[in-house]
Amino acid sequence: MAAVREYSLVQDAPKKALEVKKAAEEALATAKECVREDGLTSLAVGLPSKVVAGTSVDFTLRVTNGTERTLTVDPLVFFHVAGEPRGEKSHVEVEWSNGAGWQALNGDDPEYIAHIDTMKPGEQSDVKLRMKVDSAAQAADAFALLAGDASDAYNPCVLGPMKRYDFELLPAGSKTGPADEVEPGRPGEDDDKRPDAAKPGTDAGPSAQGGASQQAVRVTATDTDADGSLAATGTSSAMAPLALASAVTVALGAGAVFAVRRRKAADNV
C-alpha cells in the first residue's frame, strides 16, 4: 500500500510541473506584448500653426523618458497634407538631423528616426526637424504625428502616447504675422498606428546618441481608451523571468522526486 501511494504521488508530480510550466509560458507571452507608457513623451517644440508655401520652418522633436526605467528609444514621426494621394510627391518635405547632416523622411508612412541607445529615467533628447513647403502648395490642412517607441530589459515592446499636431498650409505670399505654436491634440481613430514593416532600432541613419544600435521587436498595437489616452497593457516587468525560473525549478524538482521515489518503491517490493 505504501508503494502504491508513493507511485501515485510520483505520477502526479510531472502533471503539476507541466501545469506550472504552461502558466509560466503564458506569463512570458503576456510580458512580450506591447506595454503602454504614458511617461515616454514625444512633443513638437516650435512648430507653427500656419506655414506659408515657399518657406521653411525649423522646430524640435523633444523626447522625454518620464518612466522609472532605462529605455532604448525610437522616435516615430509622420507628416501628411490633406488631399494628397498616397505615393505621390508631397508639397511638404520634412528632414531631421542629429547634428551630422539632414535626412529626409520618406513621407508615405510613419517612420522611426534618431535611434537613442540609452535613455535613463528623467532624461530627454532633442531631434532637429526642418519642414520645407513647395511654393506651388495651395491652402490645405496638414498634421504631424509624433510618438516614442522603446524597449527595456523586460519589455521588448514599449509604446509611448501618440500626439497629433494640426496646422495650416497657406498659399505663397500669404501674410500670417506671428503664428502661434501648435498645441498637441488627441490622435484620430486611425492615427495611433505603428509601422507594420519597420522595426524600432533599425534606422539606417546616425543615431541621436552614440553607441551600437539595439534592435527592438516590431510594434503594431493600436489601442486607445475612451478619452484618447493610451491604455496600459501587458504585465509586471519582472513576472516573466520569475515565472519561467519557477517553472524550471519545479520541473527539475519533480524529476528528482520521481527518481528517488521510484528507487524507494523498488526497494519496498
PDB file of N, CA, C and O in Angstrom, residues 70-128:
ATOM      1  N   THR A  70      15.280  52.569 -17.539  1.00  0.00           N
ATOM      2  CA  THR A  70      16.164  52.956 -18.629  1.00  0.00           C
ATOM      3  C   THR A  70      15.640  52.313 -19.908  1.00  0.00           C
ATOM      4  O   THR A  70      15.391  51.110 -19.944  1.00  0.00           O
ATOM      5  N   LEU A  71      15.498  53.125 -20.960  1.00  0.00           N
ATOM      6  CA  LEU A  71      14.874  52.651 -22.189  1.00  0.00           C
ATOM      7  C   LEU A  71      15.791  52.834 -23.394  1.00  0.00           C
ATOM      8  O   LEU A  71      16.652  53.710 -23.421  1.00  0.00           O
ATOM      9  N   THR A  72      15.580  51.987 -24.394  1.00  0.00           N
ATOM     10  CA  THR A  72      16.139  52.170 -25.727  1.00  0.00           C
ATOM     11  C   THR A  72      14.999  52.714 -26.580  1.00  0.00           C
ATOM     12  O   THR A  72      13.982  52.050 -26.737  1.00  0.00           O
ATOM     13  N   VAL A  73      15.150  53.920 -27.122  1.00  0.00           N
ATOM     14  CA  VAL A  73      14.009  54.650 -27.689  1.00  0.00           C
ATOM     15  C   VAL A  73      14.173  54.898 -29.188  1.00  0.00           C
ATOM     16  O   VAL A  73      15.269  55.217 -29.658  1.00  0.00           O
ATOM     17  N   ASP A  74      13.057  54.763 -29.905  1.00  0.00           N
ATOM     18  CA  ASP A  74      12.991  55.114 -31.318  1.00  0.00           C
ATOM     19  C   ASP A  74      11.846  56.095 -31.523  1.00  0.00           C
ATOM     20  O   ASP A  74      10.681  55.707 -31.479  1.00  0.00           O
ATOM     21  N   PRO A  75      12.144  57.382 -31.736  1.00  0.00           N
ATOM     22  CA  PRO A  75      11.089  58.348 -32.033  1.00  0.00           C
ATOM     23  C   PRO A  75      10.386  57.988 -33.344  1.00  0.00           C
ATOM     24  O   PRO A  75      11.020  57.565 -34.315  1.00  0.00           O
ATOM     25  N   LEU A  76       9.067  58.172 -33.354  1.00  0.00           N
ATOM     26  CA  LEU A  76       8.256  57.860 -34.525  1.00  0.00           C
ATOM     27  C   LEU A  76       7.603  59.139 -35.027  1.00  0.00           C
ATOM     28  O   LEU A  76       6.999  59.878 -34.243  1.00  0.00           O
ATOM     29  N   VAL A  77       7.717  59.432 -36.329  1.00  0.00           N
ATOM     30  CA  VAL A  77       7.181  60.684 -36.877  1.00  0.00           C
ATOM     31  C   VAL A  77       6.440  60.415 -38.180  1.00  0.00           C
ATOM     32  O   VAL A  77       6.759  59.475 -38.924  1.00  0.00           O
ATOM     33  N   PHE A  78       5.458  61.294 -38.464  1.00  0.00           N
ATOM     34  CA  PHE A  78       4.710  61.219 -39.715  1.00  0.00           C
ATOM     35  C   PHE A  78       4.075  62.570 -39.992  1.00  0.00           C
ATOM     36  O   PHE A  78       3.493  63.181 -39.092  1.00  0.00           O
ATOM     37  N   PHE A  79       4.200  63.052 -41.239  1.00  0.00           N
ATOM     38  CA  PHE A  79       3.590  64.308 -41.658  1.00  0.00           C
ATOM     39  C   PHE A  79       2.721  64.032 -42.884  1.00  0.00           C
ATOM     40  O   PHE A  79       3.121  63.270 -43.777  1.00  0.00           O
ATOM     41  N   HIS A  80       1.557  64.684 -42.926  1.00  0.00           N
ATOM     42  CA  HIS A  80       0.651  64.443 -44.054  1.00  0.00           C
ATOM     43  C   HIS A  80      -0.156  65.696 -44.356  1.00  0.00           C
ATOM     44  O   HIS A  80      -0.591  66.410 -43.446  1.00  0.00           O
ATOM     45  N   VAL A  81      -0.362  65.940 -45.659  1.00  0.00           N
ATOM     46  CA  VAL A  81      -1.184  67.043 -46.119  1.00  0.00           C
ATOM     47  C   VAL A  81      -2.511  66.479 -46.612  1.00  0.00           C
ATOM     48  O   VAL A  81      -2.526  65.548 -47.432  1.00  0.00           O
ATOM     49  N   ALA A  82      -3.621  67.016 -46.128  1.00  0.00           N
ATOM     50  CA  ALA A  82      -4.936  66.523 -46.509  1.00  0.00           C
ATOM     51  C   ALA A  82      -5.141  66.638 -48.015  1.00  0.00           C
ATOM     52  O   ALA A  82      -4.799  67.652 -48.633  1.00  0.00           O
ATOM     53  N   GLY A  83      -5.668  65.564 -48.595  1.00  0.00           N
ATOM     54  CA  GLY A  83      -5.972  65.571 -50.023  1.00  0.00           C
ATOM     55  C   GLY A  83      -4.853  65.087 -50.910  1.00  0.00           C
ATOM     56  O   GLY A  83      -5.066  64.858 -52.109  1.00  0.00           O
ATOM     57  N   GLU A  84      -3.647  64.914 -50.366  1.00  0.00           N
ATOM     58  CA  GLU A  84      -2.540  64.426 -51.196  1.00  0.00           C
ATOM     59  C   GLU A  84      -2.606  62.909 -51.314  1.00  0.00           C
ATOM     60  O   GLU A  84      -2.635  62.209 -50.297  1.00  0.00           O
ATOM     61  N   PRO A  85      -2.625  62.380 -52.547  1.00  0.00           N
ATOM     62  CA  PRO A  85      -2.706  60.924 -52.742  1.00  0.00           C
ATOM     63  C   PRO A  85      -1.459  60.226 -52.213  1.00  0.00           C
ATOM     64  O   PRO A  85      -0.351  60.761 -52.292  1.00  0.00           O
ATOM     65  N   ARG A  86      -1.656  59.048 -51.694  1.00  0.00           N
ATOM     66  CA  ARG A  86      -0.552  58.244 -51.192  1.00  0.00           C
ATOM     67  C   ARG A  86       0.376  57.853 -52.347  1.00  0.00           C
ATOM     68  O   ARG A  86      -0.066  57.488 -53.419  1.00  0.00           O
ATOM     69  N   GLY A  87       1.655  57.961 -52.132  1.00  0.00           N
ATOM     70  CA  GLY A  87       2.630  57.549 -53.137  1.00  0.00           C
ATOM     71  C   GLY A  87       3.091  58.669 -54.047  1.00  0.00           C
ATOM     72  O   GLY A  87       4.091  58.529 -54.746  1.00  0.00           O
ATOM     73  N   GLU A  88       2.354  59.789 -54.074  1.00  0.00           N
ATOM     74  CA  GLU A  88       2.772  60.915 -54.901  1.00  0.00           C
ATOM     75  C   GLU A  88       3.648  61.877 -54.089  1.00  0.00           C
ATOM     76  O   GLU A  88       3.557  61.930 -52.869  1.00  0.00           O
ATOM     77  N   LYS A  89       4.461  62.636 -54.795  1.00  0.00           N
ATOM     78  CA  LYS A  89       5.351  63.578 -54.126  1.00  0.00           C
ATOM     79  C   LYS A  89       4.532  64.638 -53.395  1.00  0.00           C
ATOM     80  O   LYS A  89       3.634  65.256 -53.956  1.00  0.00           O
ATOM     81  N   SER A  90       4.857  64.828 -52.125  1.00  0.00           N
ATOM     82  CA  SER A  90       4.127  65.791 -51.308  1.00  0.00           C
ATOM     83  C   SER A  90       4.676  67.197 -51.502  1.00  0.00           C
ATOM     84  O   SER A  90       5.850  67.391 -51.867  1.00  0.00           O
ATOM     85  N   HIS A  91       3.821  68.199 -51.261  1.00  0.00           N
ATOM     86  CA  HIS A  91       4.275  69.589 -51.273  1.00  0.00           C
ATOM     87  C   HIS A  91       5.074  69.923 -50.008  1.00  0.00           C
ATOM     88  O   HIS A  91       5.685  70.990 -49.933  1.00  0.00           O
ATOM     89  N   VAL A  92       5.045  69.013 -49.049  1.00  0.00           N
ATOM     90  CA  VAL A  92       5.768  69.233 -47.794  1.00  0.00           C
ATOM     91  C   VAL A  92       6.891  68.216 -47.668  1.00  0.00           C
ATOM     92  O   VAL A  92       6.662  67.000 -47.751  1.00  0.00           O
ATOM     93  N   GLU A  93       8.103  68.693 -47.491  1.00  0.00           N
ATOM     94  CA  GLU A  93       9.256  67.820 -47.278  1.00  0.00           C
ATOM     95  C   GLU A  93       9.799  68.076 -45.879  1.00  0.00           C
ATOM     96  O   GLU A  93      10.062  69.216 -45.497  1.00  0.00           O
ATOM     97  N   VAL A  94       9.944  66.989 -45.119  1.00  0.00           N
ATOM     98  CA  VAL A  94      10.423  67.104 -43.737  1.00  0.00           C
ATOM     99  C   VAL A  94      11.750  66.368 -43.611  1.00  0.00           C
ATOM    100  O   VAL A  94      11.888  65.224 -44.069  1.00  0.00           O
ATOM    101  N   GLU A  95      12.715  67.032 -42.993  1.00  0.00           N
ATOM    102  CA  GLU A  95      14.025  66.436 -42.753  1.00  0.00           C
ATOM    103  C   GLU A  95      14.326  66.454 -41.260  1.00  0.00           C
ATOM    104  O   GLU A  95      13.778  67.261 -40.519  1.00  0.00           O
ATOM    105  N   TRP A  96      15.202  65.543 -40.835  1.00  0.00           N
ATOM    106  CA  TRP A  96      15.617  65.518 -39.433  1.00  0.00           C
ATOM    107  C   TRP A  96      17.140  65.454 -39.361  1.00  0.00           C
ATOM    108  O   TRP A  96      17.802  65.014 -40.298  1.00  0.00           O
ATOM    109  N   SER A  97      17.663  65.916 -38.239  1.00  0.00           N
ATOM    110  CA  SER A  97      19.112  65.930 -38.066  1.00  0.00           C
ATOM    111  C   SER A  97      19.475  65.685 -36.602  1.00  0.00           C
ATOM    112  O   SER A  97      18.781  66.130 -35.692  1.00  0.00           O
ATOM    113  N   ASN A  98      20.556  64.967 -36.420  1.00  0.00           N
ATOM    114  CA  ASN A  98      21.105  64.782 -35.080  1.00  0.00           C
ATOM    115  C   ASN A  98      22.415  65.550 -34.929  1.00  0.00           C
ATOM    116  O   ASN A  98      23.195  65.288 -34.023  1.00  0.00           O
ATOM    117  N   GLY A  99      22.652  66.464 -35.864  1.00  0.00           N
ATOM    118  CA  GLY A  99      23.887  67.250 -35.827  1.00  0.00           C
ATOM    119  C   GLY A  99      24.907  66.802 -36.831  1.00  0.00           C
ATOM    120  O   GLY A  99      25.968  67.418 -36.977  1.00  0.00           O
ATOM    121  N   ALA A 100      24.613  65.727 -37.578  1.00  0.00           N
ATOM    122  CA  ALA A 100      25.569  65.204 -38.562  1.00  0.00           C
ATOM    123  C   ALA A 100      24.957  65.193 -39.955  1.00  0.00           C
ATOM    124  O   ALA A 100      25.081  64.240 -40.702  1.00  0.00           O
ATOM    125  N   GLY A 101      24.260  66.266 -40.312  1.00  0.00           N
ATOM    126  CA  GLY A 101      23.639  66.335 -41.628  1.00  0.00           C
ATOM    127  C   GLY A 101      22.141  66.112 -41.546  1.00  0.00           C
ATOM    128  O   GLY A 101      21.603  65.698 -40.511  1.00  0.00           O
ATOM    129  N   TRP A 102      21.444  66.363 -42.671  1.00  0.00           N
ATOM    130  CA  TRP A 102      19.996  66.246 -42.721  1.00  0.00           C
ATOM    131  C   TRP A 102      19.582  65.009 -43.510  1.00  0.00           C
ATOM    132  O   TRP A 102      20.199  64.668 -44.520  1.00  0.00           O
ATOM    133  N   GLN A 103      18.523  64.365 -43.022  1.00  0.00           N
ATOM    134  CA  GLN A 103      17.986  63.186 -43.696  1.00  0.00           C
ATOM    135  C   GLN A 103      16.489  63.382 -43.898  1.00  0.00           C
ATOM    136  O   GLN A 103      15.773  63.765 -42.967  1.00  0.00           O
ATOM    137  N   ALA A 104      16.016  63.101 -45.115  1.00  0.00           N
ATOM    138  CA  ALA A 104      14.617  63.327 -45.456  1.00  0.00           C
ATOM    139  C   ALA A 104      13.750  62.153 -45.027  1.00  0.00           C
ATOM    140  O   ALA A 104      14.164  60.976 -45.104  1.00  0.00           O
ATOM    141  N   LEU A 105      12.538  62.453 -44.544  1.00  0.00           N
ATOM    142  CA  LEU A 105      11.547  61.412 -44.274  1.00  0.00           C
ATOM    143  C   LEU A 105      11.013  60.881 -45.594  1.00  0.00           C
ATOM    144  O   LEU A 105      10.970  61.595 -46.602  1.00  0.00           O
ATOM    145  N   ASN A 106      10.569  59.615 -45.605  1.00  0.00           N
ATOM    146  CA  ASN A 106      10.045  59.064 -46.854  1.00  0.00           C
ATOM    147  C   ASN A 106       8.696  59.669 -47.217  1.00  0.00           C
ATOM    148  O   ASN A 106       8.299  59.691 -48.379  1.00  0.00           O
ATOM    149  N   GLY A 107       7.953  60.166 -46.212  1.00  0.00           N
ATOM    150  CA  GLY A 107       6.714  60.878 -46.467  1.00  0.00           C
ATOM    151  C   GLY A 107       5.481  60.029 -46.644  1.00  0.00           C
ATOM    152  O   GLY A 107       4.359  60.534 -46.563  1.00  0.00           O
ATOM    153  N   ASP A 108       5.634  58.721 -46.884  1.00  0.00           N
ATOM    154  CA  ASP A 108       4.474  57.864 -47.155  1.00  0.00           C
ATOM    155  C   ASP A 108       3.889  57.224 -45.905  1.00  0.00           C
ATOM    156  O   ASP A 108       2.681  56.977 -45.829  1.00  0.00           O
ATOM    157  N   ASP A 109       4.722  56.901 -44.938  1.00  0.00           N
ATOM    158  CA  ASP A 109       4.285  56.162 -43.752  1.00  0.00           C
ATOM    159  C   ASP A 109       5.007  56.701 -42.513  1.00  0.00           C
ATOM    160  O   ASP A 109       6.065  57.336 -42.631  1.00  0.00           O
ATOM    161  N   PRO A 110       4.450  56.413 -41.341  1.00  0.00           N
ATOM    162  CA  PRO A 110       5.199  56.731 -40.121  1.00  0.00           C
ATOM    163  C   PRO A 110       6.546  56.005 -40.147  1.00  0.00           C
ATOM    164  O   PRO A 110       6.632  54.861 -40.606  1.00  0.00           O
ATOM    165  N   GLU A 111       7.587  56.660 -39.668  1.00  0.00           N
ATOM    166  CA  GLU A 111       8.893  56.006 -39.658  1.00  0.00           C
ATOM    167  C   GLU A 111       9.694  56.393 -38.418  1.00  0.00           C
ATOM    168  O   GLU A 111       9.476  57.438 -37.813  1.00  0.00           O
ATOM    169  N   TYR A 112      10.627  55.505 -38.075  1.00  0.00           N
ATOM    170  CA  TYR A 112      11.475  55.722 -36.909  1.00  0.00           C
ATOM    171  C   TYR A 112      12.714  56.511 -37.309  1.00  0.00           C
ATOM    172  O   TYR A 112      13.311  56.264 -38.366  1.00  0.00           O
ATOM    173  N   ILE A 113      13.096  57.450 -36.460  1.00  0.00           N
ATOM    174  CA  ILE A 113      14.278  58.266 -36.725  1.00  0.00           C
ATOM    175  C   ILE A 113      15.107  58.381 -35.443  1.00  0.00           C
ATOM    176  O   ILE A 113      14.616  58.114 -34.348  1.00  0.00           O
ATOM    177  N   ALA A 114      16.357  58.792 -35.608  1.00  0.00           N
ATOM    178  CA  ALA A 114      17.210  59.206 -34.483  1.00  0.00           C
ATOM    179  C   ALA A 114      17.190  58.221 -33.318  1.00  0.00           C
ATOM    180  O   ALA A 114      16.897  58.581 -32.179  1.00  0.00           O
ATOM    181  N   HIS A 115      17.529  56.961 -33.596  1.00  0.00           N
ATOM    182  CA  HIS A 115      17.564  55.918 -32.563  1.00  0.00           C
ATOM    183  C   HIS A 115      18.394  56.351 -31.356  1.00  0.00           C
ATOM    184  O   HIS A 115      19.498  56.877 -31.501  1.00  0.00           O
ATOM    185  N   ILE A 116      17.862  56.139 -30.175  1.00  0.00           N
ATOM    186  CA  ILE A 116      18.545  56.513 -28.929  1.00  0.00           C
ATOM    187  C   ILE A 116      18.851  55.226 -28.157  1.00  0.00           C
ATOM    188  O   ILE A 116      17.950  54.552 -27.670  1.00  0.00           O
ATOM    189  N   ASP A 117      20.121  54.890 -28.052  1.00  0.00           N
ATOM    190  CA  ASP A 117      20.509  53.626 -27.417  1.00  0.00           C
ATOM    191  C   ASP A 117      20.079  53.556 -25.957  1.00  0.00           C
ATOM    192  O   ASP A 117      19.555  52.535 -25.508  1.00  0.00           O
ATOM    193  N   THR A 118      20.325  54.624 -25.218  1.00  0.00           N
ATOM    194  CA  THR A 118      20.066  54.597 -23.779  1.00  0.00           C
ATOM    195  C   THR A 118      19.471  55.911 -23.304  1.00  0.00           C
ATOM    196  O   THR A 118      20.075  56.968 -23.505  1.00  0.00           O
ATOM    197  N   MET A 119      18.293  55.828 -22.703  1.00  0.00           N
ATOM    198  CA  MET A 119      17.686  56.995 -22.060  1.00  0.00           C
ATOM    199  C   MET A 119      17.346  56.621 -20.629  1.00  0.00           C
ATOM    200  O   MET A 119      16.490  55.770 -20.379  1.00  0.00           O
ATOM    201  N   LYS A 120      18.039  57.239 -19.690  1.00  0.00           N
ATOM    202  CA  LYS A 120      17.794  56.964 -18.291  1.00  0.00           C
ATOM    203  C   LYS A 120      16.540  57.708 -17.828  1.00  0.00           C
ATOM    204  O   LYS A 120      16.098  58.663 -18.478  1.00  0.00           O
ATOM    205  N   PRO A 121      15.944  57.283 -16.722  1.00  0.00           N
ATOM    206  CA  PRO A 121      14.759  57.980 -16.206  1.00  0.00           C
ATOM    207  C   PRO A 121      15.019  59.474 -16.028  1.00  0.00           C
ATOM    208  O   PRO A 121      16.047  59.874 -15.481  1.00  0.00           O
ATOM    209  N   GLY A 122      14.107  60.295 -16.541  1.00  0.00           N
ATOM    210  CA  GLY A 122      14.235  61.741 -16.419  1.00  0.00           C
ATOM    211  C   GLY A 122      15.009  62.406 -17.537  1.00  0.00           C
ATOM    212  O   GLY A 122      14.993  63.632 -17.652  1.00  0.00           O
ATOM    213  N   GLU A 123      15.685  61.648 -18.377  1.00  0.00           N
ATOM    214  CA  GLU A 123      16.473  62.239 -19.459  1.00  0.00           C
ATOM    215  C   GLU A 123      15.577  62.647 -20.628  1.00  0.00           C
ATOM    216  O   GLU A 123      14.495  62.099 -20.827  1.00  0.00           O
ATOM    217  N   GLN A 124      16.052  63.618 -21.410  1.00  0.00           N
ATOM    218  CA  GLN A 124      15.356  63.998 -22.633  1.00  0.00           C
ATOM    219  C   GLN A 124      16.359  64.173 -23.760  1.00  0.00           C
ATOM    220  O   GLN A 124      17.547  64.416 -23.525  1.00  0.00           O
ATOM    221  N   SER A 125      15.875  64.028 -24.982  1.00  0.00           N
ATOM    222  CA  SER A 125      16.733  64.148 -26.158  1.00  0.00           C
ATOM    223  C   SER A 125      15.991  64.959 -27.213  1.00  0.00           C
ATOM    224  O   SER A 125      14.806  64.740 -27.464  1.00  0.00           O
ATOM    225  N   ASP A 126      16.682  65.924 -27.831  1.00  0.00           N
ATOM    226  CA  ASP A 126      16.100  66.776 -28.863  1.00  0.00           C
ATOM    227  C   ASP A 126      16.584  66.354 -30.241  1.00  0.00           C
ATOM    228  O   ASP A 126      17.785  66.110 -30.439  1.00  0.00           O
ATOM    229  N   VAL A 127      15.670  66.268 -31.168  1.00  0.00           N
ATOM    230  CA  VAL A 127      15.980  65.975 -32.569  1.00  0.00           C
ATOM    231  C   VAL A 127      15.530  67.176 -33.397  1.00  0.00           C
ATOM    232  O   VAL A 127      14.378  67.603 -33.309  1.00  0.00           O
ATOM    233  N   LYS A 128      16.430  67.727 -34.206  1.00  0.00           N
ATOM    234  CA  LYS A 128      16.091  68.876 -35.040  1.00  0.00           C
ATOM    235  C   LYS A 128      15.257  68.427 -36.237  1.00  0.00           C
ATOM    236  O   LYS A 128      15.569  67.421 -36.895  1.00  0.00           O
TER     237      LYS A 128
END
